[in-house]
Amino acid sequence: MTDYIREVLGDMASCGIVPSDPSVIQFDTATMIRFRVAGDKPGTLNGFCRLFSDGLPAGAFGSWKTGSQHVWCAKKQADLTAADAAAIHARLEAVKREREAEQVRQHQQTSEVATERFRGLQEASPDHGYLARKRIPAFTARQEKGLLVLPIQDFDGQIHSLQTIAANGRKMLLKGGAKRGFHIPIRDSGDGRLLVCEGFATGASLALMFPEDGVIAAIDAGNMPPVAKAAREQFPEREIVLAGDNDPTGVRFANKAAWDIQGRLMIPSIPGADWNDIFVMEVANGSR
């Protein structure tokens, strides 16, 4: 196995997934190997690997952090028979199932931790530096020392993860938490329109600007399409408005989300602006 391990490590290096401790890479382990990738933060285990030696030696490795997965095989692709290809496919399906099961376990554990942590916090102080700078109230935010803490949840109210925001605006997501399709609740209006935006400050601003509407934040632009789909499933007849930021990424994903669910699109008229920028301008001009 020594030569095969050397080959695997060479392939890992070519893909930029180098184990900080190469000795962890082994064949025929009972479960998937998790390892720290060189250059990642100490204590993280973003790398994964599963290798089989019986039959045709093959397997897969990748990074949870980047979402990449790569196939390794003892034979070159041009030399594979149909039986070899079928065997490799079966191995990869096994690795895929194991990864998915591991992710479900991790998401469930993080959800439990996030729920307990959030429920133990007090409402955020209106004097928090981030709230003061953005000129918004706390809405659903709670506070843990100097951090705003926001729930990332589904439409049933189950918390799946948390986002923290420091006074300087630095944002962090809880490690191991699920994000795709989940949102930060800002305000539920019942029967009014539902506005879907990117971040918390933008959502809080929209809630102040449109007091009869419900507002949720998708955390980032890329999560707007899956959040919009989840909203449409929850509210088949409700008017849903995608309130994107006026930048290339924001416009692109807000457009996609609106198209996917036949929703309306609402973009600030000023290039580069988000809805918090518009709100602050209105406050500064005395129109609010």
Tab-separated table of C-alpha atoms in Angstrom:
chain	number	residue	atom	x	y	z
A	1	MET	CA	0.000	0.000	0.000
A	2	THR	CA	2.955	2.336	0.426
A	3	ASP	CA	3.202	3.094	-3.303
A	4	TYR	CA	-0.552	3.644	-3.577
A	5	ILE	CA	-0.546	6.003	-0.597
A	6	ARG	CA	2.281	7.917	-2.247
A	7	GLU	CA	0.204	8.194	-5.417
A	8	VAL	CA	-2.833	9.391	-3.500
A	9	LEU	CA	-0.794	12.036	-1.682
A	10	GLY	CA	0.593	13.184	-5.026
A	11	ASP	CA	-2.911	13.552	-6.446
A	12	MET	CA	-4.012	15.396	-3.315
A	13	ALA	CA	-1.124	17.834	-3.669
A	14	SER	CA	-2.013	18.498	-7.323
A	15	CYS	CA	-5.577	19.340	-6.208
A	16	GLY	CA	-4.453	21.616	-3.369
A	17	ILE	CA	-5.732	19.281	-0.646
A	18	VAL	CA	-2.586	18.423	1.304
A	19	PRO	CA	-3.003	16.671	4.692
A	20	SER	CA	-1.079	18.475	7.420
A	21	ASP	CA	-0.226	14.967	8.698
A	22	PRO	CA	0.219	12.643	5.699
A	23	SER	CA	0.293	9.570	7.951
A	24	VAL	CA	-3.492	9.786	8.431
A	25	ILE	CA	-4.070	8.675	4.830
A	26	GLN	CA	-4.761	4.935	4.907
A	27	PHE	CA	-6.669	2.324	2.928
A	28	ASP	CA	-9.616	0.217	4.104
A	29	THR	CA	-10.528	2.238	7.185
A	30	ALA	CA	-13.824	1.471	8.915
A	31	THR	CA	-15.121	4.997	8.315
A	32	MET	CA	-14.258	8.048	6.273
A	33	ILE	CA	-11.008	9.754	7.272
A	34	ARG	CA	-11.281	13.410	8.267
A	35	PHE	CA	-8.086	15.457	8.340
A	36	ARG	CA	-6.756	18.981	8.591
A	37	VAL	CA	-5.741	20.446	5.245
A	38	ALA	CA	-2.415	22.268	5.290
A	39	GLY	CA	-3.101	26.002	5.462
A	40	ASP	CA	-6.469	25.633	7.172
A	41	LYS	CA	-7.024	26.829	10.719
A	42	PRO	CA	-5.659	24.603	13.508
A	43	GLY	CA	-8.286	22.190	14.798
A	44	THR	CA	-10.296	22.099	11.576
A	45	LEU	CA	-10.963	18.824	9.752
A	46	ASN	CA	-12.089	19.996	6.344
A	47	GLY	CA	-10.352	17.255	4.355
A	48	PHE	CA	-11.897	13.832	3.807
A	49	CYS	CA	-10.687	10.600	2.247
A	50	ARG	CA	-11.988	7.075	1.710
A	51	LEU	CA	-9.801	4.496	-0.043
A	52	PHE	CA	-10.360	0.814	-0.866
A	53	SER	CA	-7.695	-1.747	-1.751
A	54	ASP	CA	-9.773	-4.833	-2.536
A	55	GLY	CA	-10.373	-5.507	-6.220
A	56	LEU	CA	-9.270	-2.411	-8.116
A	57	PRO	CA	-7.708	0.025	-5.608
A	58	ALA	CA	-9.677	3.257	-5.807
A	59	GLY	CA	-11.398	5.886	-3.730
A	60	ALA	CA	-12.109	9.559	-3.334
A	61	PHE	CA	-10.851	12.557	-1.416
A	62	GLY	CA	-11.888	16.184	-1.131
A	63	SER	CA	-12.591	19.196	1.032
A	64	TRP	CA	-15.728	20.013	3.003
A	65	LYS	CA	-14.617	23.642	2.980
A	66	THR	CA	-14.568	24.034	-0.804
A	67	GLY	CA	-17.053	21.286	-1.649
A	68	SER	CA	-14.609	19.665	-4.063
A	69	GLN	CA	-14.277	15.904	-4.508
A	70	HIS	CA	-11.697	14.044	-6.571
A	71	VAL	CA	-11.439	10.428	-7.681
A	72	TRP	CA	-8.269	8.376	-7.330
A	73	CYS	CA	-7.715	5.041	-9.072
A	74	ALA	CA	-4.724	2.739	-9.375
A	75	LYS	CA	-5.353	2.497	-13.126
A	76	LYS	CA	-5.291	5.278	-15.672
A	77	GLN	CA	-8.703	6.153	-17.057
A	78	ALA	CA	-7.731	4.993	-20.548
A	79	ASP	CA	-6.940	1.517	-19.176
A	80	LEU	CA	-10.223	0.991	-17.356
A	81	THR	CA	-12.549	-1.764	-18.462
A	82	ALA	CA	-16.319	-1.516	-18.221
A	83	ALA	CA	-16.160	-3.692	-15.102
A	84	ASP	CA	-13.507	-1.395	-13.598
A	85	ALA	CA	-15.654	1.659	-14.264
A	86	ALA	CA	-18.679	-0.018	-12.669
A	87	ALA	CA	-16.654	-0.943	-9.592
A	88	ILE	CA	-15.342	2.597	-9.204
A	89	HIS	CA	-18.855	4.004	-9.606
A	90	ALA	CA	-20.088	1.717	-6.803
A	91	ARG	CA	-17.218	2.873	-4.576
A	92	LEU	CA	-17.990	6.528	-5.241
A	93	GLU	CA	-21.658	6.029	-4.500
A	94	ALA	CA	-20.684	4.523	-1.154
A	95	VAL	CA	-18.462	7.512	-0.404
A	96	LYS	CA	-21.265	9.885	-1.430
A	97	ARG	CA	-23.747	8.187	0.895
A	98	GLU	CA	-21.258	8.312	3.745
A	99	ARG	CA	-20.566	11.995	3.157
A	100	GLU	CA	-24.269	12.785	3.085
A	101	ALA	CA	-24.894	10.831	6.289
A	102	GLU	CA	-21.980	12.586	7.983
A	103	GLN	CA	-23.300	15.969	6.888
A	104	VAL	CA	-26.791	15.193	8.211
A	105	ARG	CA	-25.308	14.208	11.581
A	106	GLN	CA	-23.192	17.339	11.682
A	107	HIS	CA	-26.092	19.590	10.742
A	108	GLN	CA	-28.312	18.003	13.397
A	109	GLN	CA	-25.692	18.422	16.109
A	110	THR	CA	-25.107	22.041	15.124
A	111	SER	CA	-28.844	22.720	15.075
A	112	GLU	CA	-29.175	21.474	18.651
A	113	VAL	CA	-26.201	23.553	19.816
A	114	ALA	CA	-27.454	26.648	17.988
A	115	THR	CA	-30.972	26.349	19.401
A	116	GLU	CA	-29.780	26.012	22.994
A	117	ARG	CA	-27.265	28.821	22.618
A	118	PHE	CA	-29.709	31.268	21.024
A	119	ARG	CA	-32.506	30.641	23.496
A	120	GLY	CA	-30.163	31.392	26.370
A	121	LEU	CA	-29.366	34.902	25.136
A	122	GLN	CA	-30.951	38.247	25.942
A	123	GLU	CA	-32.325	40.643	23.345
A	124	ALA	CA	-29.627	42.734	21.701
A	125	SER	CA	-28.879	46.180	23.073
A	126	PRO	CA	-30.060	48.985	20.777
A	127	ASP	CA	-26.686	50.634	21.486
A	128	HIS	CA	-24.702	47.857	19.816
A	129	GLY	CA	-22.143	49.425	17.489
A	130	TYR	CA	-23.378	47.663	14.348
A	131	LEU	CA	-27.003	48.609	14.962
A	132	ALA	CA	-26.038	52.207	15.667
A	133	ARG	CA	-23.929	52.467	12.508
A	134	LYS	CA	-26.659	50.972	10.336
A	135	ARG	CA	-29.356	52.996	12.176
A	136	ILE	CA	-31.569	49.959	12.691
A	137	PRO	CA	-33.266	48.324	15.695
A	138	ALA	CA	-32.389	44.813	16.835
A	139	PHE	CA	-35.561	43.077	15.609
A	140	THR	CA	-34.811	39.333	16.106
A	141	ALA	CA	-31.140	39.793	17.050
A	142	ARG	CA	-29.868	38.732	20.442
A	143	GLN	CA	-26.516	39.509	21.991
A	144	GLU	CA	-23.616	37.493	23.355
A	145	LYS	CA	-21.013	39.812	24.837
A	146	GLY	CA	-20.027	42.091	21.927
A	147	LEU	CA	-21.680	40.001	19.218
A	148	LEU	CA	-25.111	40.218	17.667
A	149	VAL	CA	-26.476	36.682	17.276
A	150	LEU	CA	-29.042	35.897	14.592
A	151	PRO	CA	-30.987	32.650	14.104
A	152	ILE	CA	-30.829	30.864	10.764
A	153	GLN	CA	-34.047	28.907	10.554
A	154	ASP	CA	-36.740	27.342	8.379
A	155	PHE	CA	-40.371	28.424	8.082
A	156	ASP	CA	-41.366	26.077	10.910
A	157	GLY	CA	-39.116	28.039	13.248
A	158	GLN	CA	-36.464	25.349	13.693
A	159	ILE	CA	-33.031	26.915	14.160
A	160	HIS	CA	-30.366	25.279	12.000
A	161	SER	CA	-27.432	27.603	12.580
A	162	LEU	CA	-26.435	31.075	13.785
A	163	GLN	CA	-24.806	34.143	12.315
A	164	THR	CA	-22.821	36.511	14.519
A	165	ILE	CA	-22.034	40.131	13.687
A	166	ALA	CA	-19.368	42.136	15.515
A	167	ALA	CA	-19.565	45.885	16.053
A	168	ASN	CA	-17.202	46.402	13.103
A	169	GLY	CA	-19.504	44.380	10.829
A	170	ARG	CA	-17.467	41.175	10.735
A	171	LYS	CA	-19.853	38.281	10.131
A	172	MET	CA	-19.376	34.625	10.994
A	173	LEU	CA	-21.526	31.524	10.536
A	174	LEU	CA	-21.607	28.716	13.048
A	175	LYS	CA	-19.256	25.924	12.001
A	176	GLY	CA	-21.103	22.841	10.778
A	177	GLY	CA	-24.453	24.559	10.406
A	178	ALA	CA	-26.792	24.236	7.432
A	179	LYS	CA	-27.495	27.400	5.464
A	180	ARG	CA	-28.896	26.552	2.044
A	181	GLY	CA	-32.588	27.417	1.810
A	182	PHE	CA	-32.761	28.742	5.383
A	183	HIS	CA	-33.140	32.375	6.414
A	184	ILE	CA	-32.818	34.979	9.145
A	185	PRO	CA	-36.311	36.107	10.211
A	186	ILE	CA	-36.713	39.868	10.509
A	187	ARG	CA	-40.469	40.400	10.823
A	188	ASP	CA	-43.567	38.359	10.040
A	189	SER	CA	-46.439	40.492	8.766
A	190	GLY	CA	-48.973	37.713	8.277
A	191	ASP	CA	-50.807	38.490	5.032
A	192	GLY	CA	-48.604	41.267	3.624
A	193	ARG	CA	-45.978	40.906	0.958
A	194	LEU	CA	-42.880	38.894	1.824
A	195	LEU	CA	-39.610	40.678	1.043
A	196	VAL	CA	-36.547	38.474	0.614
A	197	CYS	CA	-33.179	40.241	0.806
A	198	GLU	CA	-29.528	39.359	1.403
A	199	GLY	CA	-28.357	40.440	4.869
A	200	PHE	CA	-29.753	41.332	8.272
A	201	ALA	CA	-29.134	45.101	8.098
A	202	THR	CA	-30.768	45.253	4.673
A	203	GLY	CA	-33.732	43.298	5.987
A	204	ALA	CA	-34.109	45.497	9.055
A	205	SER	CA	-34.031	48.578	6.826
A	206	LEU	CA	-36.720	47.130	4.552
A	207	ALA	CA	-38.858	46.337	7.592
A	208	LEU	CA	-38.703	50.008	8.599
A	209	MET	CA	-39.326	51.259	5.074
A	210	PHE	CA	-42.260	48.908	4.398
A	211	PRO	CA	-43.965	48.368	7.785
A	212	GLU	CA	-46.830	46.274	6.368
A	213	ASP	CA	-44.582	43.670	4.773
A	214	GLY	CA	-42.893	40.590	6.146
A	215	VAL	CA	-39.119	40.435	5.723
A	216	ILE	CA	-36.553	37.638	5.774
A	217	ALA	CA	-32.828	37.715	4.978
A	218	ALA	CA	-31.175	34.987	2.931
A	219	ILE	CA	-27.744	35.649	4.524
A	220	ASP	CA	-26.054	36.180	1.151
A	221	ALA	CA	-26.929	36.625	-2.512
A	222	GLY	CA	-26.217	33.028	-3.485
A	223	ASN	CA	-28.757	31.751	-0.973
A	224	MET	CA	-31.597	33.906	-2.323
A	225	PRO	CA	-32.837	31.398	-4.955
A	226	PRO	CA	-33.185	28.440	-2.536
A	227	VAL	CA	-34.740	30.694	0.126
A	228	ALA	CA	-37.200	32.041	-2.456
A	229	LYS	CA	-38.164	28.483	-3.448
A	230	ALA	CA	-38.710	27.557	0.207
A	231	ALA	CA	-40.844	30.678	0.637
A	232	ARG	CA	-42.947	29.839	-2.396
A	233	GLU	CA	-43.541	26.301	-1.103
A	234	GLN	CA	-44.624	27.760	2.230
A	235	PHE	CA	-46.737	30.549	0.698
A	236	PRO	CA	-48.073	29.411	-2.717
A	237	GLU	CA	-50.315	32.471	-3.190
A	238	ARG	CA	-48.377	35.176	-1.372
A	239	GLU	CA	-46.680	38.041	-3.198
A	240	ILE	CA	-42.941	37.544	-2.799
A	241	VAL	CA	-40.528	40.343	-3.659
A	242	LEU	CA	-36.802	39.758	-4.192
A	243	ALA	CA	-35.109	42.869	-2.815
A	244	GLY	CA	-31.590	42.519	-4.154
A	245	ASP	CA	-28.509	44.700	-3.783
A	246	ASN	CA	-27.525	46.827	-6.782
A	247	ASP	CA	-24.254	45.076	-7.565
A	248	PRO	CA	-23.542	42.414	-10.220
A	249	THR	CA	-23.813	39.474	-7.817
A	250	GLY	CA	-26.872	40.810	-6.039
A	251	VAL	CA	-28.743	41.600	-9.250
A	252	ARG	CA	-27.879	38.231	-10.807
A	253	PHE	CA	-29.093	36.106	-7.912
A	254	ALA	CA	-32.139	38.267	-7.170
A	255	ASN	CA	-33.138	37.984	-10.833
A	256	LYS	CA	-32.707	34.211	-10.755
A	257	ALA	CA	-34.729	33.911	-7.548
A	258	ALA	CA	-37.531	36.072	-8.972
A	259	TRP	CA	-37.589	34.051	-12.191
A	260	ASP	CA	-37.616	30.712	-10.352
A	261	ILE	CA	-40.743	31.532	-8.340
A	262	GLN	CA	-42.413	34.134	-10.567
A	263	GLY	CA	-41.805	36.752	-7.913
A	264	ARG	CA	-41.274	40.483	-8.211
A	265	LEU	CA	-37.866	42.164	-8.314
A	266	MET	CA	-36.905	45.283	-6.371
A	267	ILE	CA	-33.409	46.777	-6.790
A	268	PRO	CA	-32.138	50.153	-5.473
A	269	SER	CA	-31.794	52.733	-8.231
A	270	ILE	CA	-28.270	53.713	-7.146
A	271	PRO	CA	-25.467	51.452	-8.484
A	272	GLY	CA	-23.568	49.750	-5.679
A	273	ALA	CA	-26.253	50.476	-3.076
A	274	ASP	CA	-28.238	48.103	-0.892
A	275	TRP	CA	-31.486	48.888	0.909
A	276	ASN	CA	-29.717	49.941	4.084
A	277	ASP	CA	-27.857	52.573	2.068
A	278	ILE	CA	-31.177	53.850	0.726
A	279	PHE	CA	-32.708	53.859	4.210
A	280	VAL	CA	-29.771	55.767	5.738
A	281	MET	CA	-29.962	58.329	2.929
A	282	GLU	CA	-33.652	58.867	3.669
A	283	VAL	CA	-32.882	59.324	7.372
A	284	ALA	CA	-30.083	61.763	6.577
A	285	ASN	CA	-32.373	63.719	4.258
A	286	GLY	CA	-35.060	63.910	6.904
A	287	SER	CA	-37.651	61.997	4.913
A	288	ARG	CA	-37.846	59.484	7.785
